[in-house]
XYZ file of C-alpha atoms in Angstrom:
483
model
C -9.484 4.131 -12.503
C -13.050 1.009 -13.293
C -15.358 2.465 -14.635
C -16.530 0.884 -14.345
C -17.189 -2.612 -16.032
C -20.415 -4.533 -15.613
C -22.135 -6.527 -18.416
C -25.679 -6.502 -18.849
C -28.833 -7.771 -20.993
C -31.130 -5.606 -22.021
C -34.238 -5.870 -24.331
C -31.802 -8.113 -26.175
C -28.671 -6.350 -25.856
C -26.087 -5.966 -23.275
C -25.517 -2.721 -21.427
C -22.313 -2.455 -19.735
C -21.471 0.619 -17.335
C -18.611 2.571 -17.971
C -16.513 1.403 -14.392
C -17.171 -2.063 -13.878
C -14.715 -4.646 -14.392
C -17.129 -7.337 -14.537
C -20.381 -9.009 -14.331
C -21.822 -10.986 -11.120
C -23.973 -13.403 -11.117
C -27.450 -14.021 -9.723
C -27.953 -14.570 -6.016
C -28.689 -18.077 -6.439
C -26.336 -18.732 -8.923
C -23.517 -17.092 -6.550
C -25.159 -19.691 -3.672
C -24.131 -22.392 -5.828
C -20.807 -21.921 -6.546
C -17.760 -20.406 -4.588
C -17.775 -17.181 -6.512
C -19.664 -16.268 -9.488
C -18.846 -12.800 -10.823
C -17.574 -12.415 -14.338
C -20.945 -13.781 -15.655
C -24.300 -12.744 -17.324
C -26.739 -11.983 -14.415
C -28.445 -15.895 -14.006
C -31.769 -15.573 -14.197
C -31.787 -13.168 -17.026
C -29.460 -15.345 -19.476
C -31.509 -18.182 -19.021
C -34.093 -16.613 -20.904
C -31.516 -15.169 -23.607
C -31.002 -17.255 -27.409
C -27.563 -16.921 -28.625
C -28.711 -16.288 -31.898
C -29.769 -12.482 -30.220
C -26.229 -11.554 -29.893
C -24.204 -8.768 -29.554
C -22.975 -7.046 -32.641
C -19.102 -6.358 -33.569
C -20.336 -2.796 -33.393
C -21.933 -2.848 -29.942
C -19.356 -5.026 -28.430
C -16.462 -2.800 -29.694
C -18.223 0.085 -28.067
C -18.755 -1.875 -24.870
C -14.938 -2.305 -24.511
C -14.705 1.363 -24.938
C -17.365 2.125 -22.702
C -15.934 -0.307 -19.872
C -12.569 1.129 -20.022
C -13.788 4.549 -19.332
C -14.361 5.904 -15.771
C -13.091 8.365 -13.346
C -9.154 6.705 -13.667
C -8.904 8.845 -16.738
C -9.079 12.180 -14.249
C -6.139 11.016 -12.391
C -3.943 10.019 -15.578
C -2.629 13.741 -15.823
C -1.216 13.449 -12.548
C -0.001 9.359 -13.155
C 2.172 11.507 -15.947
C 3.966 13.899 -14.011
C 4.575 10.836 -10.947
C 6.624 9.161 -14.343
C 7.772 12.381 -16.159
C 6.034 13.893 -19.010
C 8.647 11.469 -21.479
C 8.164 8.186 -19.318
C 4.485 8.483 -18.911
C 3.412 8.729 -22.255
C 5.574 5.633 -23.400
C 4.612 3.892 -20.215
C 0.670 4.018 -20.897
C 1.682 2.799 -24.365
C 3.687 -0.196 -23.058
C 0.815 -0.830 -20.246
C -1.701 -0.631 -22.789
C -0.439 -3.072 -24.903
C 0.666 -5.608 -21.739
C -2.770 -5.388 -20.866
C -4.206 -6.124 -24.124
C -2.076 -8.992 -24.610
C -3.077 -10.023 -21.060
C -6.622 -9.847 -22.262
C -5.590 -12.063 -24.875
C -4.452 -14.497 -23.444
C -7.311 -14.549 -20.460
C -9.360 -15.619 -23.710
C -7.486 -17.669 -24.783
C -6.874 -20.216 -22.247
C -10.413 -19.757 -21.821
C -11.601 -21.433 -24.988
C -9.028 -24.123 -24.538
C -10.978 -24.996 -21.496
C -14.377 -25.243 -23.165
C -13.259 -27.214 -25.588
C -11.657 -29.506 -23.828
C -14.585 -29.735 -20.788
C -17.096 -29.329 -23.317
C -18.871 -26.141 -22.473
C -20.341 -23.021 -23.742
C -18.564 -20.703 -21.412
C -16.660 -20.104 -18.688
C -15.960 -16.727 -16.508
C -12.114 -15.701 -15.170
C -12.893 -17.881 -11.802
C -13.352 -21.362 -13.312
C -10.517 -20.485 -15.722
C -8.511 -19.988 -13.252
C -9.470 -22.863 -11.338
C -9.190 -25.218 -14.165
C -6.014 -23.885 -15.182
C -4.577 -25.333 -11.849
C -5.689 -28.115 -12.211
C -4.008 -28.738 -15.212
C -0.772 -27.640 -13.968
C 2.108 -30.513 -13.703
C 1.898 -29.754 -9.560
C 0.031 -32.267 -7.539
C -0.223 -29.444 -4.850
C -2.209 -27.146 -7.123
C -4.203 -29.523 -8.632
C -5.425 -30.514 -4.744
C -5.811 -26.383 -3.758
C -7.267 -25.339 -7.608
C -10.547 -23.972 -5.790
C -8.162 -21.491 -4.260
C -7.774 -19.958 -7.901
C -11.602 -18.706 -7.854
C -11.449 -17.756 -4.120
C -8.258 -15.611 -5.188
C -9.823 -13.788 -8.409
C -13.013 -13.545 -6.035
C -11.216 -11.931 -3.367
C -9.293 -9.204 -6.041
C -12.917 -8.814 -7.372
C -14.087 -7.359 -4.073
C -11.403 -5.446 -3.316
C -11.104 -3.517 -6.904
C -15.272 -2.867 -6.294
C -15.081 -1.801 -3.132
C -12.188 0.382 -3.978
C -13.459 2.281 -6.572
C -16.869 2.899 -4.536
C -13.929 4.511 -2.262
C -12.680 6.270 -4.620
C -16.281 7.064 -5.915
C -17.059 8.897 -2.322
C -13.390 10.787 -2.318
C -13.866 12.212 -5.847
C -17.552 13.419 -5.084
C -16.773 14.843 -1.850
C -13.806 16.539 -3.371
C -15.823 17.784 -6.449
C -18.671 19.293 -4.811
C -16.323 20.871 -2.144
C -14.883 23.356 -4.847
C -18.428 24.096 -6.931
C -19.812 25.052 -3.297
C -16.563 26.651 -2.136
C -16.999 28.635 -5.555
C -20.516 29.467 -6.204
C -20.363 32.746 -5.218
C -17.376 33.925 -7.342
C -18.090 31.893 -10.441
C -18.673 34.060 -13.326
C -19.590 33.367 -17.123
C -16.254 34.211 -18.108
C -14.644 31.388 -19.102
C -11.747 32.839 -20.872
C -10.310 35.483 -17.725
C -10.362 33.101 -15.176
C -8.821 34.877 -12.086
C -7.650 33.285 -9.024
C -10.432 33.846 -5.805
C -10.513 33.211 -2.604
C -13.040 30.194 -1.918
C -15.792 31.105 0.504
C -15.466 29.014 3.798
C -16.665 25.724 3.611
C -16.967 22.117 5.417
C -14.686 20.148 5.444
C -14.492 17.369 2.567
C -14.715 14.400 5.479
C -17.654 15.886 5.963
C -18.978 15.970 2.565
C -18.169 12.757 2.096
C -21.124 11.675 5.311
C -23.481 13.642 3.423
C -23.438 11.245 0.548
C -24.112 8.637 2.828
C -27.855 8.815 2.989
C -27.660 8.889 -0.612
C -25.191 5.788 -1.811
C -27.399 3.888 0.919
C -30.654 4.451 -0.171
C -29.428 3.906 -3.746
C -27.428 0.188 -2.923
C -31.279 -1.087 -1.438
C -32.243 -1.198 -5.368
C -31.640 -4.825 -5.755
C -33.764 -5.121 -9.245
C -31.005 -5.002 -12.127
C -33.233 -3.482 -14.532
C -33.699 -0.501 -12.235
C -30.250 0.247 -12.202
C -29.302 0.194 -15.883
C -31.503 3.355 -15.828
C -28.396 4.715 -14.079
C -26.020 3.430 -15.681
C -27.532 5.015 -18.752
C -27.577 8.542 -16.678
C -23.872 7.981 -15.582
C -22.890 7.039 -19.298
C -24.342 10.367 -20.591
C -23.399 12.716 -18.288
C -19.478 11.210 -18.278
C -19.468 11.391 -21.662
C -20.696 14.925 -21.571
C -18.134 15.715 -18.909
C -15.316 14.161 -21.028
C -15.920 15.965 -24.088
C -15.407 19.674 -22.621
C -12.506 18.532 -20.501
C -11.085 17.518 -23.703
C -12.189 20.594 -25.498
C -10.668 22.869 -22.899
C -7.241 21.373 -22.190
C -6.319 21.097 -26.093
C -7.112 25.187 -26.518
C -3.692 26.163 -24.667
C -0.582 23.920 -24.257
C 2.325 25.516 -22.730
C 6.315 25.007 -23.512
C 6.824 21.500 -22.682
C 10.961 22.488 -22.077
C 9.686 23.225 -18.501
C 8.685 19.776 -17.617
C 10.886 17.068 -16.935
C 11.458 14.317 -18.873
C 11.688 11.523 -16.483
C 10.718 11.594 -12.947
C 11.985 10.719 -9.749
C 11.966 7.421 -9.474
C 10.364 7.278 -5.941
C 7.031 8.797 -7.480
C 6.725 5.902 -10.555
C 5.221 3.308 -8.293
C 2.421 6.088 -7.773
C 2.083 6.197 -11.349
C 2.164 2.755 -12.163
C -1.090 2.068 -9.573
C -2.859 4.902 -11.106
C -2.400 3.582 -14.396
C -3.495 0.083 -13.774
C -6.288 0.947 -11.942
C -7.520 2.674 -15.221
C -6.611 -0.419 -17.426
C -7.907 -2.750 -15.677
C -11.023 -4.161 -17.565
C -9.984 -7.333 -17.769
C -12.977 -8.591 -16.105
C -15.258 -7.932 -18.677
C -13.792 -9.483 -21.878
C -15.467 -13.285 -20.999
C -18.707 -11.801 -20.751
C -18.525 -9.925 -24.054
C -16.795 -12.638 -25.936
C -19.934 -14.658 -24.754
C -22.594 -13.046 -25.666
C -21.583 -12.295 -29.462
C -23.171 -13.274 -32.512
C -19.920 -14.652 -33.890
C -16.881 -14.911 -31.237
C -14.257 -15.494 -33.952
C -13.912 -11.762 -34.255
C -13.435 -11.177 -30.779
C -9.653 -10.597 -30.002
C -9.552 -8.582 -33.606
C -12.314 -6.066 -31.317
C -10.475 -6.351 -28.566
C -7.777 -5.036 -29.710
C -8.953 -1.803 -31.698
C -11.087 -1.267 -28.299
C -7.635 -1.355 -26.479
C -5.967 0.769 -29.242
C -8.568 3.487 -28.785
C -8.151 3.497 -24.793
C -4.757 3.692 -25.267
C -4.433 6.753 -27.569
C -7.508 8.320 -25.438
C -5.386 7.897 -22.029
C -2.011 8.468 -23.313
C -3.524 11.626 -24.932
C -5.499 13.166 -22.249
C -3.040 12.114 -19.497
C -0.333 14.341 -21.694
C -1.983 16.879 -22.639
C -3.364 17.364 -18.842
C -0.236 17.242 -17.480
C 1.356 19.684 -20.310
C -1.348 22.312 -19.677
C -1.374 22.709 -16.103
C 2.452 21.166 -15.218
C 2.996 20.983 -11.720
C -0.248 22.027 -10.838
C -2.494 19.659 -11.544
C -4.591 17.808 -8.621
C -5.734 14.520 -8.375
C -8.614 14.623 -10.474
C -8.519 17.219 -13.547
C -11.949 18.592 -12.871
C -10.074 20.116 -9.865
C -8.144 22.566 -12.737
C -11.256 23.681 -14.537
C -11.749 27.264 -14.705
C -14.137 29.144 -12.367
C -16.900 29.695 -14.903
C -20.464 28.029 -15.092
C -19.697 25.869 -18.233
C -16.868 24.508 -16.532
C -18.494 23.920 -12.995
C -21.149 21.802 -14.848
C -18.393 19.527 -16.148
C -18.104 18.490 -12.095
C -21.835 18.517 -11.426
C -22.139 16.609 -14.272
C -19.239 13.911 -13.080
C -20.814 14.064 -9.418
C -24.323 12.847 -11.101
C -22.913 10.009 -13.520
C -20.414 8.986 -10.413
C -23.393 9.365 -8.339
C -25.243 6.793 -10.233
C -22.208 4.576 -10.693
C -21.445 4.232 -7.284
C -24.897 1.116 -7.102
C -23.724 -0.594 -10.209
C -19.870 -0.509 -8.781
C -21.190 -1.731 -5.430
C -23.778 -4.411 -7.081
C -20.480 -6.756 -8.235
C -19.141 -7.308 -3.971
C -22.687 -7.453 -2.768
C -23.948 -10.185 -4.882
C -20.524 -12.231 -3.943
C -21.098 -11.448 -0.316
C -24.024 -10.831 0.533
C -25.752 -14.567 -0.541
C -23.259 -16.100 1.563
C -24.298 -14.543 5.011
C -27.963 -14.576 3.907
C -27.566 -18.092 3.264
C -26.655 -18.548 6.718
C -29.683 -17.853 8.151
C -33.595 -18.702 7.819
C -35.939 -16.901 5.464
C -37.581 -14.508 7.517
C -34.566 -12.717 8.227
C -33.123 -12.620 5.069
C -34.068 -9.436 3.533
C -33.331 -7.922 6.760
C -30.026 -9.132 6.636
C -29.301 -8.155 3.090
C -30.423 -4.635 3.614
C -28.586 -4.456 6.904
C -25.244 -6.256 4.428
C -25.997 -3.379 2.114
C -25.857 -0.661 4.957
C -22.920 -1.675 6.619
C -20.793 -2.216 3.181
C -22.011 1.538 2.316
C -20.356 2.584 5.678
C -17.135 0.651 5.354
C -16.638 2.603 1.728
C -17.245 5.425 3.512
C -15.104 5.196 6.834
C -12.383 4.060 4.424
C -12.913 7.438 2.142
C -12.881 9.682 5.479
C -9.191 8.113 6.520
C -7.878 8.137 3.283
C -8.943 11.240 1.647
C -6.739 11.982 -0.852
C -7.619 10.768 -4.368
C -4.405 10.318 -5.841
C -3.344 8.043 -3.117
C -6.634 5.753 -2.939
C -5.891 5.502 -6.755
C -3.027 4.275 -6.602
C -3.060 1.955 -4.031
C -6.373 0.229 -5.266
C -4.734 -0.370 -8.351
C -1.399 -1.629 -7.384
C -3.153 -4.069 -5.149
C -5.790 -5.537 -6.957
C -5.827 -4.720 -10.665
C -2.291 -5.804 -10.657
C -3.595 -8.741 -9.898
C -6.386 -9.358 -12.321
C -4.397 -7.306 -14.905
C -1.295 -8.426 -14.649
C -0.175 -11.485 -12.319
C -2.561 -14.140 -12.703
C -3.254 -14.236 -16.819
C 0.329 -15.217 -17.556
C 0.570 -17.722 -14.746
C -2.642 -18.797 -16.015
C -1.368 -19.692 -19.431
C 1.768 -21.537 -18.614
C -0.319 -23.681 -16.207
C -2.909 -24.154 -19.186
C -0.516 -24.951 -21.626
C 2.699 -25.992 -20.281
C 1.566 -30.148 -20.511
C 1.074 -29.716 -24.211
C 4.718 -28.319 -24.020
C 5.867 -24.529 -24.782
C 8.344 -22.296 -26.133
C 11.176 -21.624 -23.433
C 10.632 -18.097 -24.663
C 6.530 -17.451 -24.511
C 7.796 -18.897 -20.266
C 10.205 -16.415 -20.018
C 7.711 -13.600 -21.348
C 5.165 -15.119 -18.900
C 7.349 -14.645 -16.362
C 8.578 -11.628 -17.138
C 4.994 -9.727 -17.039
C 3.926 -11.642 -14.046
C 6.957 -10.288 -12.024
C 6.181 -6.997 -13.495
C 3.428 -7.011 -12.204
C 4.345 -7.846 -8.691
C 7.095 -5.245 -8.546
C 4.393 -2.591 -9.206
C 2.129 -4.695 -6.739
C 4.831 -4.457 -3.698
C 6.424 -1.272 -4.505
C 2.683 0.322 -5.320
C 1.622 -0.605 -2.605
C 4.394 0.748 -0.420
C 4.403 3.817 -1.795
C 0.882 4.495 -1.574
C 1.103 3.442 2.450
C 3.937 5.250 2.841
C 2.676 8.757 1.509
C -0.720 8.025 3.637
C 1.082 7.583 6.884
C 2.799 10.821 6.324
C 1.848 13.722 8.409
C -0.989 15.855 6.977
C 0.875 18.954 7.029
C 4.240 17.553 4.988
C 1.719 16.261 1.976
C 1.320 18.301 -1.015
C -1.819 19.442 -2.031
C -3.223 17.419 -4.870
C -6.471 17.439 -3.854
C -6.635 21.335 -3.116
C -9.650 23.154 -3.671
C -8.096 26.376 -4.331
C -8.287 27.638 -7.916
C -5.031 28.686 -10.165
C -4.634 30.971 -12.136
């Protein structure tokens, strides 16, 4: 839930945005090879000396900053699907599964460029050359399918949180609009109101389409860090008085329950990998710093801090407004100006993300069809690519409006993939010809199967609550205010 987590260079430094999950490559770079995401932008590396790396410093805070995006809304309501006991101790456990899964993604990594003899290598060719080194004569013959697979994950989890990027700001700017006329400088008697009459949030969600359109035709990196900068600030902003306002009153916790039904974890468990999943980024970072032997020790205090940060605020949500609480937490703010900035504020830095989110699946896609066909058409066919992509996102937000559930089933389907899946089935192909403990295989195993189990029953879940009927579905993305 990303943000998120794109690596870029910068005057020297790398800039990453606070969704993406990881870096594409150049056009022509991404022509050359089956996929190419996971990597420093092409034509800007080239011109980049290794000696100009990244800081421990500025990488830590990279990690942090590509962990954080608009999954950490919905983590209040991933508690109460697990139970205000189970979801704490379940971020903590998924926290440190992903880390290790991190871990090991770099690991197997560097085995590979030392034994191939090069500088780096992104998750796709890891993957790839991790099948080939398996003991099966069937993978070694299908290993390009390993980079087609992360590929394919890659522009699913982008074009799912654009989705979810369209849902949230529809939703958002419903309630300030609904609102406006009632909201009051007040912040501490905030009194229920009737909202004013308003359109519906389908068709909020059009409106936004001029926008996201005309801001996907910026093809020139450089333009868009200038957003990701605005989208970093005003998130950050947001964060801080979300944080401020749910630790001033916490309710009795008796009230809450413990554990929750069990039907309602899956939910939970997509929710929560969506906003873990970063995994994409760590290659990237590793790369570009001054000295990559202090990598995994960064990596882990960056994973330790998003940890405590999502475990906290996911608690602490849930314990102040219980049963109540919608699909994003913005939805619970009070009706009061300093409160309805926190959302315009969100809607501007999600605004922005949405181009840098959507820059990761175009660069994969789009150079293959332009490829296809001669050079005078090509820009028309990349803008027209650009267009249509903007207006799948879109169709996709109008059928599935409710945050929760988009979520959810982005993350259960994709991140569990990239998060959870392929890293350990990555290592014991890496490593299993140099021979390995029966038990690091059995905890391979055991996290790859996790994995799937939230992948299938994730998935169900989130395709079974869509397909109910409208009317039967409770209202977590509501618009009305509470008390």
């Amino acid at each position: 839930m990303a943000v998120a987590k794109n690596v870029r260079d910068l005057q020297g430094a790398v800039s990453l945005n606070l969704d993406l999950r990881s870096s594409p490559q150049s056009t022509k770079n991404l022509q050359n090879k089956d996929s190419g995401f996971l990597d420093v932008n092409s034509s800007e590396s080239t011109d980049l000396d290794k000696t100009k790396g990244i800081t421990g410093f500025q990488t830590l805070v990279h990690v942090l900053k590509g962990n954080m995006g608009t999954g950490i809304l919905g983590l209040p309501l991933a508690v109460k699907n697990a139970g205000i006991l189970m979801g704490p101790i379940s971020l903590l456990v998924m926290g440190f599964i992903a880390c290790h899964c991190m871990h090991i993604l770099v690991r197997c990594a560097r085995r590979f460029c030392h034994r191939l003899n090069k500088p780096f290598m992104d998750y796709g060719d890891t993957v790839m050359h991790g099948l080939e080194a398996s003991p099966s004569i069937w993978l070694q013959t299908h290993a390009h399918w390993g980079r087609h697979i992360v590929s394919f994950f890659l522009i699913i989890t982008q074009l799912g949180f654009c989705c979810v990027y369209i849902v949230f700001l529809a939703e958002n700017l419903k309630q300030v609009v609904e609102a406006v006329n009632s909201t009051t400088n007040n912040c501490y008697n905030n009194e229920t109101v009737i909202p004013m009459p308003t359109m519906d949030s389908r068709l909020y969600m059009l409106s936004f389409l001029p926008v996201l359109v005309l801001l996907v035709f910026i093809r020139n990196l450089r333009i868009l860090t200038i957003f990701s900068m605005l989208a970093n600030i005003s998130m950050l902003a947001s964060l801080i008085i979300i944080a401020q306002y749910i630790a001033q009153e916490i309710p009795d916790p008796s009230r809450l329950p413990l554990v929750a039904s069990w039907k309602t974890y899956p939910l939970f468990f997509g929710t929560a990998i969506f906003s873990f999943e970063s995994i994409g980024v760590v290659l990237p970072l590793e790369n570009k710093m001054k000295d990559a032997s202090r990598f995994p020790a960064i990596l882990s205090l960056g994973l330790s801090i998003v940890t405590a940060l999502y475990t906290s605020i996911g608690t602490l949500g849930y314990l102040r407004f219980g049963d109540d609480i919608k699909a994003s937490i913005t939805l619970n703010l009070p009706n009061c100006w300093l409160y309805q900035s926190v959302k315009l504020l969100y809607i501007i830095g999600i605004l922005c993300t949405y181009a840098l989110q959507f820059y990761v699946p175009a660069e994969i896609i789009i150079p293959f069809t332009v490829s296809r066909v001669s050079k005078r058409w090509s820009l028309l066919v990349d803008l027209s690519m650009r267009f249509a992509l903007v207006c799948l996102t879109c169709i996709l937000a109008v059928l599935v409006p409710r945050l929760d559930l988009v979520l959810s089933l982005v993350g259960s389907v994709s991140s569990s993939a990239l998060a959870l899946i392929i890293p350990p089935l990555l290592e014991i192909t890496t490593y299993y010809s140099e021979g390995m403990n029966a038990l690091t295989i059995a905890k391979d195993a055991l996290i790859s199967i996790l994995g799937f189990v939230g992948f299938v029953a994730g998935t169900y879940q989130a395709l079974d609550e869509l397909i109910k009927p409208e009317d039967s579905l409770p209202f977590s993305n509501s618009t009305i205010f509470i008390q």
